[in-house]
Short mmCIF file of C-alpha atoms and ligand atoms in Angstrom, two decimals:
data_model
loop_
_atom_site.label_atom_id
_atom_site.label_comp_id
_atom_site.label_asym_id
_atom_site.label_seq_id
_atom_site.Cartn_x
_atom_site.Cartn_y
_atom_site.Cartn_z
CA MET A 1 -12.07 -29.18 -1.09
CA GLN A 2 -15.33 -27.86 -2.55
CA VAL A 3 -14.78 -24.40 -4.00
CA VAL A 4 -17.35 -22.00 -5.43
CA VAL A 5 -15.92 -19.45 -7.87
CA LEU A 6 -18.07 -16.36 -8.45
CA GLY A 7 -17.52 -14.90 -11.93
CA ALA A 8 -16.62 -16.56 -15.23
CA GLY A 9 -14.38 -13.90 -16.74
CA ILE A 10 -10.74 -14.65 -17.51
CA ILE A 11 -9.91 -14.48 -13.78
CA GLY A 12 -12.68 -16.79 -12.50
CA VAL A 13 -12.21 -19.36 -15.27
CA SER A 14 -8.40 -19.44 -14.82
CA THR A 15 -8.93 -19.89 -11.09
CA ALA A 16 -11.35 -22.76 -11.75
CA TRP A 17 -8.88 -24.46 -14.12
CA HIS A 18 -6.00 -24.32 -11.66
CA LEU A 19 -8.22 -25.49 -8.77
CA LEU A 20 -9.25 -28.53 -10.85
CA GLU A 21 -5.57 -29.20 -11.60
CA ARG A 22 -5.01 -29.42 -7.84
CA GLY A 23 -7.85 -31.88 -7.33
CA HIS A 24 -10.56 -29.56 -5.97
CA GLU A 25 -14.27 -29.82 -6.75
CA VAL A 26 -15.35 -26.62 -8.48
CA THR A 27 -18.65 -24.78 -9.11
CA VAL A 28 -18.58 -21.54 -11.15
CA VAL A 29 -21.47 -19.05 -11.01
CA ASP A 30 -22.03 -16.25 -13.52
CA ARG A 31 -25.02 -14.10 -14.45
CA GLN A 32 -24.27 -14.33 -18.18
CA PRO A 33 -25.21 -17.32 -20.38
CA ASP A 34 -21.54 -18.07 -21.16
CA ALA A 35 -18.05 -17.22 -19.93
CA ALA A 36 -16.26 -13.94 -20.80
CA LEU A 37 -19.30 -11.90 -21.77
CA GLU A 38 -18.41 -8.85 -19.67
CA THR A 39 -14.98 -7.19 -19.32
CA SER A 40 -13.08 -10.14 -20.80
CA PHE A 41 -15.18 -9.94 -23.99
CA ALA A 42 -13.44 -7.57 -26.42
CA ASN A 43 -10.34 -6.09 -24.82
CA ALA A 44 -7.17 -4.98 -26.60
CA ALA A 45 -5.86 -8.58 -26.69
CA GLN A 46 -2.37 -7.78 -25.43
CA ILE A 47 -0.35 -10.05 -23.18
CA SER A 48 1.81 -7.17 -22.10
CA VAL A 49 4.25 -8.19 -19.40
CA SER A 50 6.48 -5.30 -20.35
CA TYR A 51 3.89 -2.55 -21.01
CA CYS A 52 2.44 -2.60 -17.54
CA GLU A 53 2.99 0.92 -16.23
CA PRO A 54 0.06 1.95 -14.01
CA TRP A 55 -1.98 5.02 -14.96
CA ALA A 56 -0.99 6.54 -11.59
CA ASN A 57 2.28 8.34 -12.24
CA ARG A 58 3.72 11.75 -11.38
CA ASP A 59 2.23 13.43 -14.52
CA ALA A 60 -1.25 11.87 -14.28
CA PRO A 61 -2.99 14.49 -12.04
CA LEU A 62 -2.09 17.42 -14.30
CA LYS A 63 -2.94 15.50 -17.47
CA ALA A 64 -6.29 14.34 -16.03
CA LEU A 65 -7.12 17.95 -15.12
CA LYS A 66 -6.21 19.15 -18.63
CA TRP A 67 -8.26 16.39 -20.25
CA MET A 68 -11.36 16.79 -18.07
CA PHE A 69 -13.37 18.61 -20.72
CA ARG A 70 -12.20 16.66 -23.78
CA ASP A 71 -14.64 13.93 -24.85
CA ASP A 72 -11.91 11.88 -26.57
CA ALA A 73 -9.33 12.24 -23.75
CA PRO A 74 -7.30 9.08 -22.95
CA LEU A 75 -8.02 9.43 -19.19
CA LEU A 76 -11.29 11.06 -18.20
CA PHE A 77 -12.41 11.64 -14.63
CA ARG A 78 -16.17 12.24 -14.56
CA PRO A 79 -16.95 13.34 -10.97
CA GLN A 80 -20.09 11.85 -9.38
CA TRP A 81 -22.09 13.71 -6.75
CA PRO A 82 -20.29 12.82 -3.50
CA TRP A 83 -23.44 11.58 -1.74
CA GLY A 84 -25.08 8.14 -2.12
CA GLU A 85 -22.51 5.79 -3.63
CA GLY A 86 -20.70 8.70 -5.31
CA TRP A 87 -18.30 9.24 -2.42
CA ARG A 88 -16.62 5.94 -3.26
CA GLN A 89 -15.39 7.47 -6.50
CA TRP A 90 -13.90 10.42 -4.58
CA ARG A 91 -12.23 8.09 -2.10
CA TRP A 92 -10.82 6.02 -4.98
CA GLY A 93 -9.63 9.24 -6.67
CA LEU A 94 -7.75 10.32 -3.53
CA GLN A 95 -6.12 6.90 -3.20
CA PHE A 96 -5.16 7.12 -6.88
CA LEU A 97 -3.58 10.56 -6.27
CA ALA A 98 -1.55 9.10 -3.41
CA GLN A 99 0.04 6.70 -5.95
CA CYS A 100 1.05 9.51 -8.32
CA ASN A 101 4.71 9.78 -7.29
CA ASP A 102 7.93 8.11 -8.40
CA ALA A 103 8.40 5.86 -5.35
CA ALA A 104 4.88 4.39 -5.57
CA PHE A 105 5.13 4.09 -9.35
CA GLU A 106 8.33 2.05 -9.18
CA ARG A 107 7.00 -0.13 -6.37
CA ASN A 108 3.83 -0.83 -8.34
CA VAL A 109 5.75 -1.58 -11.55
CA GLN A 110 7.89 -4.15 -9.69
CA GLN A 111 4.75 -5.98 -8.51
CA LEU A 112 3.09 -5.82 -11.92
CA VAL A 113 6.17 -7.17 -13.73
CA ALA A 114 6.54 -10.00 -11.20
CA LEU A 115 2.91 -11.05 -11.65
CA GLY A 116 3.17 -10.56 -15.43
CA ALA A 117 6.21 -12.82 -15.84
CA TYR A 118 4.68 -15.52 -13.62
CA SER A 119 1.42 -15.25 -15.53
CA HIS A 120 3.06 -15.46 -18.94
CA ASP A 121 4.65 -18.78 -17.94
CA ALA A 122 1.30 -19.98 -16.57
CA LEU A 123 -0.45 -19.04 -19.83
CA LYS A 124 2.11 -20.98 -21.88
CA GLU A 125 1.56 -24.01 -19.62
CA VAL A 126 -2.22 -23.86 -20.08
CA VAL A 127 -1.91 -23.44 -23.86
CA GLN A 128 0.45 -26.39 -24.03
CA ALA A 129 -1.82 -28.57 -21.89
CA THR A 130 -5.05 -27.67 -23.72
CA GLY A 131 -4.02 -26.70 -27.27
CA ILE A 132 -6.57 -23.85 -27.21
CA ASP A 133 -6.48 -21.76 -30.39
CA TYR A 134 -7.28 -18.07 -29.81
CA HIS A 135 -5.68 -16.07 -32.66
CA ARG A 136 -2.44 -16.07 -30.72
CA LEU A 137 0.40 -14.02 -32.24
CA GLU A 138 3.83 -14.35 -30.62
CA ARG A 139 5.22 -11.30 -32.41
CA GLY A 140 5.97 -8.98 -29.48
CA ILE A 141 4.45 -5.60 -28.65
CA ALA A 142 5.59 -2.31 -30.19
CA HIS A 143 4.83 1.21 -28.97
CA TYR A 144 5.13 4.25 -31.24
CA TYR A 145 5.32 7.92 -30.34
CA THR A 146 4.26 10.91 -32.40
CA GLU A 147 5.49 13.57 -29.96
CA GLN A 148 9.20 14.13 -29.36
CA LYS A 149 8.64 15.16 -25.71
CA SER A 150 6.95 11.85 -24.90
CA PHE A 151 9.51 9.84 -26.88
CA ASP A 152 12.30 11.51 -24.86
CA THR A 153 10.99 9.69 -21.75
CA ALA A 154 10.76 6.29 -23.49
CA GLY A 155 14.35 5.45 -22.60
CA ASP A 156 13.68 5.87 -18.86
CA ALA A 157 10.61 3.61 -19.00
CA ALA A 158 12.53 0.98 -20.98
CA ALA A 159 15.43 1.12 -18.50
CA LEU A 160 12.99 0.69 -15.59
CA MET A 161 11.51 -2.41 -17.23
CA ARG A 162 14.97 -3.84 -17.95
CA ARG A 163 15.84 -3.38 -14.27
CA TYR A 164 13.03 -5.85 -13.51
CA GLY A 165 14.12 -8.31 -16.19
CA VAL A 166 11.93 -7.28 -19.15
CA ALA A 167 13.78 -6.69 -22.43
CA ARG A 168 12.01 -3.55 -23.67
CA ARG A 169 14.24 -1.56 -26.02
CA VAL A 170 14.08 1.87 -27.66
CA VAL A 171 13.93 1.75 -31.46
CA SER A 172 14.20 4.38 -34.20
CA THR A 173 11.35 4.93 -36.66
CA ALA A 174 13.28 2.93 -39.28
CA GLU A 175 13.74 0.00 -36.88
CA LEU A 176 10.10 0.16 -35.87
CA LEU A 177 9.03 -0.09 -39.51
CA GLU A 178 11.33 -3.05 -40.00
CA ILE A 179 9.61 -4.76 -37.05
CA GLU A 180 6.14 -3.82 -38.35
CA PRO A 181 6.06 -2.44 -41.92
CA ALA A 182 2.27 -2.00 -41.83
CA PHE A 183 2.70 1.45 -40.26
CA SER A 184 4.74 2.84 -43.18
CA ALA A 185 1.91 5.11 -44.42
CA PHE A 186 2.01 6.80 -40.99
CA ALA A 187 5.84 6.93 -40.79
CA HIS A 188 5.99 10.72 -41.30
CA ARG A 189 4.26 11.17 -37.93
CA ILE A 190 6.25 8.59 -35.94
CA VAL A 191 9.27 9.98 -34.06
CA GLY A 192 10.38 6.63 -32.59
CA GLY A 193 9.22 3.78 -30.44
CA THR A 194 9.99 0.86 -28.18
CA TYR A 195 9.65 -2.87 -28.70
CA THR A 196 9.54 -6.01 -26.57
CA ALA A 197 9.85 -9.23 -28.54
CA SER A 198 8.70 -11.50 -25.71
CA ASP A 199 5.18 -10.04 -25.39
CA GLU A 200 2.26 -11.41 -27.40
CA SER A 201 -1.43 -11.04 -28.24
CA GLY A 202 -4.58 -13.12 -28.65
CA ASP A 203 -8.33 -13.11 -28.13
CA ALA A 204 -9.22 -13.21 -24.40
CA ARG A 205 -12.87 -14.12 -25.03
CA VAL A 206 -12.08 -17.06 -27.30
CA PHE A 207 -9.46 -18.33 -24.84
CA THR A 208 -11.68 -17.95 -21.76
CA GLN A 209 -14.72 -19.62 -23.33
CA ALA A 210 -12.60 -22.54 -24.56
CA LEU A 211 -10.96 -22.92 -21.14
CA ALA A 212 -14.40 -22.87 -19.47
CA ARG A 213 -15.46 -25.76 -21.74
CA ARG A 214 -12.28 -27.68 -20.80
CA CYS A 215 -13.11 -27.06 -17.10
CA ALA A 216 -16.65 -28.42 -17.63
CA GLU A 217 -15.21 -31.50 -19.38
CA ARG A 218 -13.03 -32.07 -16.30
CA GLY A 219 -16.05 -31.98 -14.01
CA ALA A 220 -16.54 -28.34 -13.03
CA ARG A 221 -20.19 -27.34 -12.66
CA PHE A 222 -21.14 -24.06 -14.37
CA LEU A 223 -24.22 -22.22 -13.14
CA TYR A 224 -24.64 -19.67 -15.92
CA SER A 225 -27.50 -17.12 -15.98
CA HIS A 226 -27.46 -16.95 -12.18
CA ASP A 227 -27.14 -13.70 -10.27
CA VAL A 228 -25.04 -13.75 -7.14
CA LEU A 229 -27.16 -11.75 -4.72
CA ARG A 230 -25.05 -11.75 -1.56
CA LEU A 231 -22.66 -13.62 0.69
CA GLU A 232 -23.93 -14.92 4.03
CA LYS A 233 -21.78 -15.05 7.14
CA ALA A 234 -21.94 -17.22 10.25
CA GLY A 235 -19.60 -15.93 12.94
CA ASN A 236 -16.61 -14.62 11.03
CA ALA A 237 -16.74 -17.08 8.16
CA VAL A 238 -18.72 -17.14 4.96
CA GLU A 239 -21.46 -19.71 5.32
CA SER A 240 -23.15 -19.64 1.91
CA VAL A 241 -23.66 -17.71 -1.30
CA THR A 242 -27.18 -16.64 -2.24
CA ILE A 243 -27.82 -16.96 -5.97
CA ARG A 244 -30.91 -16.76 -8.18
CA ALA A 245 -31.53 -17.96 -11.74
CA ARG A 246 -32.27 -15.13 -14.15
CA PRO A 247 -35.82 -15.00 -15.49
CA GLY A 248 -36.04 -16.73 -18.86
CA SER A 249 -33.02 -18.99 -18.26
CA ALA A 250 -33.56 -22.77 -18.11
CA ASP A 251 -33.40 -22.77 -14.27
CA GLY A 252 -35.40 -19.55 -14.03
CA GLN A 253 -38.50 -21.10 -15.66
CA THR A 254 -39.68 -22.64 -12.42
CA GLY A 255 -39.72 -19.27 -10.66
CA PRO A 256 -37.02 -16.97 -9.38
CA GLN A 257 -36.36 -18.67 -6.03
CA ALA A 258 -33.06 -17.91 -4.34
CA LYS A 259 -30.70 -20.82 -3.70
CA HIS A 260 -27.91 -21.10 -1.16
CA LEU A 261 -24.60 -22.62 -2.20
CA LYS A 262 -22.30 -23.95 0.50
CA ALA A 263 -18.60 -24.69 0.05
CA ASP A 264 -15.29 -25.01 1.90
CA ALA A 265 -14.02 -21.93 0.08
CA VAL A 266 -15.64 -19.12 -1.92
CA VAL A 267 -13.67 -17.07 -4.47
CA VAL A 268 -14.96 -13.65 -5.55
CA ALA A 269 -13.83 -12.98 -9.14
CA CYS A 270 -16.63 -10.67 -10.29
CA GLY A 271 -14.43 -7.97 -11.83
CA SER A 272 -15.69 -4.45 -11.01
CA TYR A 273 -18.71 -5.93 -9.23
CA SER A 274 -16.49 -7.66 -6.67
CA ALA A 275 -16.41 -4.52 -4.55
CA PRO A 276 -20.20 -4.21 -3.91
CA LEU A 277 -20.48 -7.98 -3.42
CA LEU A 278 -17.66 -8.11 -0.88
CA ARG A 279 -19.20 -5.21 1.02
CA THR A 280 -22.18 -7.49 1.85
CA VAL A 281 -19.84 -9.14 4.39
CA GLY A 282 -17.92 -6.02 5.40
CA VAL A 283 -14.86 -6.41 3.14
CA ASP A 284 -14.24 -2.98 1.59
CA LEU A 285 -11.74 -3.01 -1.30
CA PRO A 286 -10.92 0.01 -3.49
CA ILE A 287 -12.00 -1.46 -6.82
CA TYR A 288 -13.78 1.04 -9.08
CA PRO A 289 -14.93 0.67 -12.70
CA GLY A 290 -12.71 2.24 -15.36
CA LYS A 291 -14.71 2.25 -18.56
CA GLY A 292 -12.86 1.51 -21.78
CA TYR A 293 -13.92 1.08 -25.39
CA SER A 294 -12.95 -1.11 -28.29
CA ALA A 295 -13.79 -1.25 -31.98
CA THR A 296 -13.36 -4.35 -34.13
CA PHE A 297 -13.10 -3.88 -37.88
CA ARG A 298 -13.15 -6.27 -40.81
CA LEU A 299 -9.85 -6.25 -42.71
CA LEU A 300 -10.16 -5.07 -46.30
CA LYS A 301 -6.46 -5.56 -47.08
CA PRO A 302 -5.12 -8.34 -44.81
CA GLY A 303 -1.71 -8.16 -46.51
CA ARG A 304 -1.25 -4.59 -45.26
CA ALA A 305 -2.50 -5.12 -41.69
CA PRO A 306 -0.08 -5.37 -38.75
CA PHE A 307 0.84 -8.65 -37.06
CA VAL A 308 2.74 -7.00 -34.22
CA SER A 309 0.36 -5.75 -31.54
CA THR A 310 1.05 -2.02 -31.11
CA ILE A 311 0.39 0.85 -28.71
CA ASP A 312 -0.35 4.30 -30.11
CA ASP A 313 1.07 6.65 -27.48
CA GLU A 314 -0.77 9.77 -28.61
CA VAL A 315 -4.29 8.41 -28.15
CA LYS A 316 -3.31 5.64 -25.65
CA CYS A 317 -4.90 2.87 -27.69
CA ALA A 318 -3.70 -0.62 -28.55
CA ILE A 319 -4.08 -2.19 -31.99
CA SER A 320 -4.18 -5.99 -32.34
CA ARG A 321 -4.86 -8.29 -35.23
CA LEU A 322 -7.28 -11.13 -34.46
CA GLY A 323 -7.46 -13.38 -37.52
CA ASP A 324 -9.15 -11.43 -40.32
CA GLU A 325 -10.18 -8.59 -38.04
CA LEU A 326 -8.40 -5.68 -36.37
CA ARG A 327 -9.19 -4.61 -32.82
CA VAL A 328 -8.39 -1.15 -31.47
CA ALA A 329 -9.06 -0.47 -27.81
CA GLY A 330 -8.25 1.90 -25.03
CA THR A 331 -9.03 5.07 -23.06
CA ILE A 332 -10.28 5.10 -19.49
CA GLU A 333 -13.28 6.91 -18.06
CA VAL A 334 -13.72 6.95 -14.29
CA GLY A 335 -17.41 7.72 -13.98
CA GLY A 336 -19.34 4.86 -12.38
CA TYR A 337 -21.00 1.62 -13.49
CA ASN A 338 -22.20 2.73 -16.90
CA LEU A 339 -21.73 0.56 -19.99
CA SER A 340 -23.72 2.66 -22.45
CA LEU A 341 -22.48 3.07 -26.01
CA ASP A 342 -25.28 5.44 -26.77
CA THR A 343 -24.34 8.70 -25.06
CA PRO A 344 -22.69 11.64 -26.89
CA LEU A 345 -19.49 10.92 -24.93
CA ALA A 346 -19.46 7.19 -25.83
CA ARG A 347 -20.17 7.97 -29.47
CA ALA A 348 -17.33 10.51 -29.54
CA ARG A 349 -14.92 7.94 -28.11
CA CYS A 350 -15.98 5.23 -30.59
CA ARG A 351 -15.68 7.65 -33.52
CA MET A 352 -12.20 8.60 -32.30
CA LEU A 353 -11.10 4.93 -32.50
CA ALA A 354 -12.37 4.57 -36.08
CA ARG A 355 -10.83 7.89 -37.17
CA ARG A 356 -7.48 6.99 -35.69
CA ILE A 357 -7.29 3.61 -37.39
CA GLU A 358 -8.09 5.22 -40.75
CA GLU A 359 -5.34 7.79 -40.14
CA VAL A 360 -2.71 5.24 -39.07
CA LEU A 361 -3.60 2.40 -41.45
CA PRO A 362 -5.42 4.09 -44.35
CA GLY A 363 -7.69 1.78 -46.36
CA VAL A 364 -6.68 -1.36 -44.43
CA CYS A 365 -10.00 -1.90 -42.59
CA ASP A 366 -13.61 -1.08 -43.18
CA THR A 367 -13.82 1.80 -40.68
CA ARG A 368 -17.10 3.20 -41.96
CA MET A 369 -19.69 3.87 -39.30
CA GLU A 370 -23.03 2.04 -39.46
CA GLU A 371 -24.83 5.05 -40.97
CA GLU A 372 -22.25 5.02 -43.78
CA GLY A 373 -22.89 1.35 -44.56
CA GLY A 374 -20.06 -0.11 -42.43
CA SER A 375 -20.34 -2.76 -39.74
CA PRO A 376 -17.89 -1.83 -36.96
CA ARG A 377 -18.40 -3.65 -33.65
CA PHE A 378 -18.09 -1.18 -30.82
CA TRP A 379 -17.94 -2.38 -27.24
CA ALA A 380 -17.42 -0.98 -23.75
CA GLY A 381 -16.11 -2.76 -20.67
CA LEU A 382 -15.53 -1.81 -17.04
CA ARG A 383 -11.95 -2.46 -16.00
CA PRO A 384 -11.88 -3.42 -12.31
CA ALA A 385 -9.45 -0.64 -11.46
CA THR A 386 -7.46 -0.28 -8.24
CA PRO A 387 -5.51 2.89 -7.41
CA THR A 388 -2.21 0.99 -7.89
CA ASN A 389 -3.39 -1.20 -10.83
CA ILE A 390 -2.31 -4.16 -8.67
CA PRO A 391 -5.05 -6.76 -8.18
CA PHE A 392 -6.18 -8.24 -4.89
CA ILE A 393 -5.27 -11.93 -4.90
CA GLY A 394 -5.56 -13.78 -1.62
CA LYS A 395 -7.67 -14.35 1.47
CA THR A 396 -9.96 -11.83 3.07
CA GLU A 397 -10.42 -11.35 6.79
CA VAL A 398 -13.68 -13.34 6.52
CA GLY A 399 -13.05 -17.07 6.95
CA ALA A 400 -13.26 -19.24 3.77
CA LEU A 401 -13.60 -16.13 1.61
CA TRP A 402 -10.98 -15.48 -1.07
CA VAL A 403 -10.63 -12.74 -3.64
CA ASN A 404 -9.18 -12.58 -7.15
CA ALA A 405 -10.19 -9.17 -8.49
CA GLY A 406 -9.04 -5.67 -9.37
CA HIS A 407 -6.96 -6.52 -12.45
CA GLY A 408 -7.62 -3.14 -14.07
CA THR A 409 -5.89 -2.67 -17.40
CA LEU A 410 -4.06 -6.01 -17.25
CA GLY A 411 -6.53 -8.80 -16.48
CA TRP A 412 -5.82 -10.73 -19.67
CA THR A 413 -2.06 -10.48 -19.11
CA HIS A 414 -2.38 -11.47 -15.47
CA GLY A 415 -5.27 -13.93 -15.83
CA ALA A 416 -3.52 -17.28 -16.05
CA GLY A 417 -1.04 -16.41 -13.29
CA SER A 418 -3.66 -14.93 -10.97
CA GLY A 419 -5.75 -18.09 -11.29
CA LYS A 420 -2.74 -20.31 -10.66
CA ALA A 421 -1.52 -18.22 -7.71
CA LEU A 422 -4.89 -18.23 -5.95
CA ALA A 423 -5.32 -21.96 -6.50
CA GLU A 424 -1.90 -22.47 -4.90
CA LEU A 425 -2.82 -20.29 -1.91
CA ILE A 426 -6.12 -22.13 -1.40
CA SER A 427 -4.16 -25.39 -1.56
CA GLY A 428 -1.88 -24.17 1.24
CA LYS A 429 1.17 -23.13 -0.81
CA VAL A 430 2.68 -19.69 -1.35
CA PRO A 431 3.47 -19.12 -5.06
CA ALA A 432 7.09 -18.51 -5.96
CA MET A 433 7.02 -14.85 -6.95
CA ALA A 434 7.82 -11.49 -5.39
CA PHE A 435 4.21 -10.35 -5.05
CA GLY A 436 2.23 -9.05 -2.07
CA PHE A 437 -0.72 -11.42 -1.79
CA TYR A 438 -3.73 -9.84 -0.15
CA GLY A 439 -4.21 -10.99 3.41
CA PHE A 440 -0.70 -12.45 3.53
CA GLU A 441 1.26 -9.22 3.73
CA PRO A 442 0.22 -6.23 5.91
CA ALA A 443 1.49 -3.70 3.33
CA ARG A 444 -1.19 -4.90 0.90
CA SER A 445 -4.15 -4.06 3.10
CA PRO A 446 -6.39 -1.40 1.53
CA LYS A 447 -5.15 1.06 4.13
CA GLY A 448 -1.60 0.39 2.96
CA LEU A 449 -2.67 1.48 -0.50
CA ALA A 450 -2.86 5.11 0.40
CA ALA A 451 0.74 5.20 1.65
CA SER A 452 3.35 6.36 -0.82
C1 FAD B 501 -11.02 -1.42 -23.46
C2 FAD B 501 -10.25 -2.44 -22.65
C3 FAD B 501 -9.04 -2.93 -23.14
C4 FAD B 501 -8.31 -3.85 -22.39
N1 FAD B 501 -7.16 -4.38 -22.92
C5 FAD B 501 -6.44 -5.29 -22.22
C6 FAD B 501 -5.26 -5.85 -22.77
O1 FAD B 501 -4.89 -5.61 -23.92
N2 FAD B 501 -4.53 -6.70 -22.00
C7 FAD B 501 -4.92 -7.00 -20.72
O2 FAD B 501 -4.19 -7.73 -20.06
N3 FAD B 501 -6.07 -6.54 -20.20
C8 FAD B 501 -6.83 -5.68 -20.91
N4 FAD B 501 -7.99 -5.16 -20.39
C9 FAD B 501 -8.37 -5.53 -19.01
C10 FAD B 501 -9.05 -6.87 -18.95
O3 FAD B 501 -10.00 -7.01 -19.98
C11 FAD B 501 -9.74 -7.01 -17.57
O4 FAD B 501 -8.81 -6.72 -16.54
C12 FAD B 501 -10.27 -8.43 -17.37
O5 FAD B 501 -11.15 -8.76 -18.41
C13 FAD B 501 -10.98 -8.56 -16.03
O6 FAD B 501 -11.40 -9.90 -15.92
P1 FAD B 501 -12.34 -10.37 -14.74
O7 FAD B 501 -12.52 -11.82 -14.89
O8 FAD B 501 -11.83 -9.82 -13.45
O9 FAD B 501 -13.70 -9.57 -15.01
P2 FAD B 501 -14.91 -9.96 -16.00
O10 FAD B 501 -14.41 -10.44 -17.29
O11 FAD B 501 -15.82 -8.78 -16.00
O12 FAD B 501 -15.59 -11.18 -15.26
C14 FAD B 501 -16.38 -11.01 -14.11
C15 FAD B 501 -17.57 -11.92 -14.26
O13 FAD B 501 -18.36 -11.82 -13.09
C16 FAD B 501 -19.71 -11.87 -13.45
N5 FAD B 501 -20.47 -11.18 -12.40
C17 FAD B 501 -20.26 -9.97 -11.87
N6 FAD B 501 -21.14 -9.69 -10.91
C18 FAD B 501 -21.96 -10.76 -10.82
C19 FAD B 501 -23.08 -11.08 -10.01
N7 FAD B 501 -23.54 -10.25 -9.07
N8 FAD B 501 -23.68 -12.27 -10.20
C20 FAD B 501 -23.22 -13.16 -11.13
N9 FAD B 501 -22.17 -12.91 -11.93
C21 FAD B 501 -21.54 -11.72 -11.76
C22 FAD B 501 -19.79 -11.17 -14.78
O14 FAD B 501 -20.91 -11.62 -15.53
C23 FAD B 501 -18.47 -11.53 -15.42
O15 FAD B 501 -18.58 -12.62 -16.32
C24 FAD B 501 -8.77 -4.27 -21.12
C25 FAD B 501 -9.99 -3.80 -20.65
C26 FAD B 501 -10.75 -2.91 -21.40
C27 FAD B 501 -12.07 -2.43 -20.90
#
């Protein structure tokens, strides 16, 4: 089969790899000059099968309300005017609210763990087959708490995960420091934590770009620096994809003429931009951008930096070591398609990341801001967020049109498995996992999302 994959983030490239494995002919289109230059570029690096709780939980509405006026809040809802495209944010917000109860939370966790476990196996298979080196650390993921009230609920969350087969355990501060001694200077603030030894971390960008090169070596065609303009339908099936080379790119030199790509199957894996693209053929999925930030710092004292990837519960950030650098990333801002790092709000969030790292790991990294002579690398990405945090993987109601998008906070964790699962579906097989594939199970229609 000839398959066109739209998007060369972790999801599109994994899909391409697994399609090639099954003997398909693959073309990948992306507007950037290389793979993984948008949301898969500088994330928190965690392969977190066990830390997969969706943001939508029973406490989220009250917390979001409390945090609405705090620039450094972990979850920030920035309301858009409800006219124009703004109403989509309100609709998404209402669907999110409908997921903020215990029954929906547990149902969503079950799906996320199932996909996570399947994906972790798929990632190990790809690494074994390709030997890609991406600063991988198989040291587990730890989570520390600084507030007793939050730590008191850690046991329930760990028990829930264990019910679905993930060995997350509650640990005392002393045990946590044995697992990761790098946090000893912050020990006086830590009241306890949890730990899952089977989780891991590694650089999503390095992995995705290397896998894209392996795909090209196996015959996949990559059309980088091409915008996907729209999908074209004939009857109720997708007939072609309209693309155009970006001005200044090698193909764009001859003039910005649109081209039409035809294929037996088209996969939309454009992250947050999947939603507007799919709407060009009437497929309306609740995927909305959730902006997050990361900061990458040079290590000054590598011997005192953590190896175990860790979640800081108070500020909802993750800390991961990537070779001789430390990445800290997190927070979510629901406020539209805006990637700016240069607004007062963005600057406040970036400064918060640097301040926190200095507080938790004093003197370990160069956390000075640029104006102080430092060279931190700040970055923002738009998580393709769904109200449930469960991605849409499967076939749409438009013939020959498939989707692999909406991976929210977990696209790196779920990347390898989502690619493998969609390649299986396109090849006529149903993957062996307890997961509601879009278009294959009525409960996973967007309307089903709002039900609790
Ligand atoms: C701060 C932060 C921290 C995170 N931490 C983690 C973590 O620790 N673990 C984890 O599992 N996940 C994490 N994530 C989530 C993860 O990064 C995303 O879920 C994942 O990168 C999404 O991958 P994707 O391929 O769907 O999207 P993308 O990587 O954005 O890829 C989509 C591609 O489509 C292309 N595209 C879009 N529209 C068009 C168009 N019209 N024409 C042509 N090309 C187009 C883009 O150029 C892009 O390359 C984090 C995210 C953020 C923001």
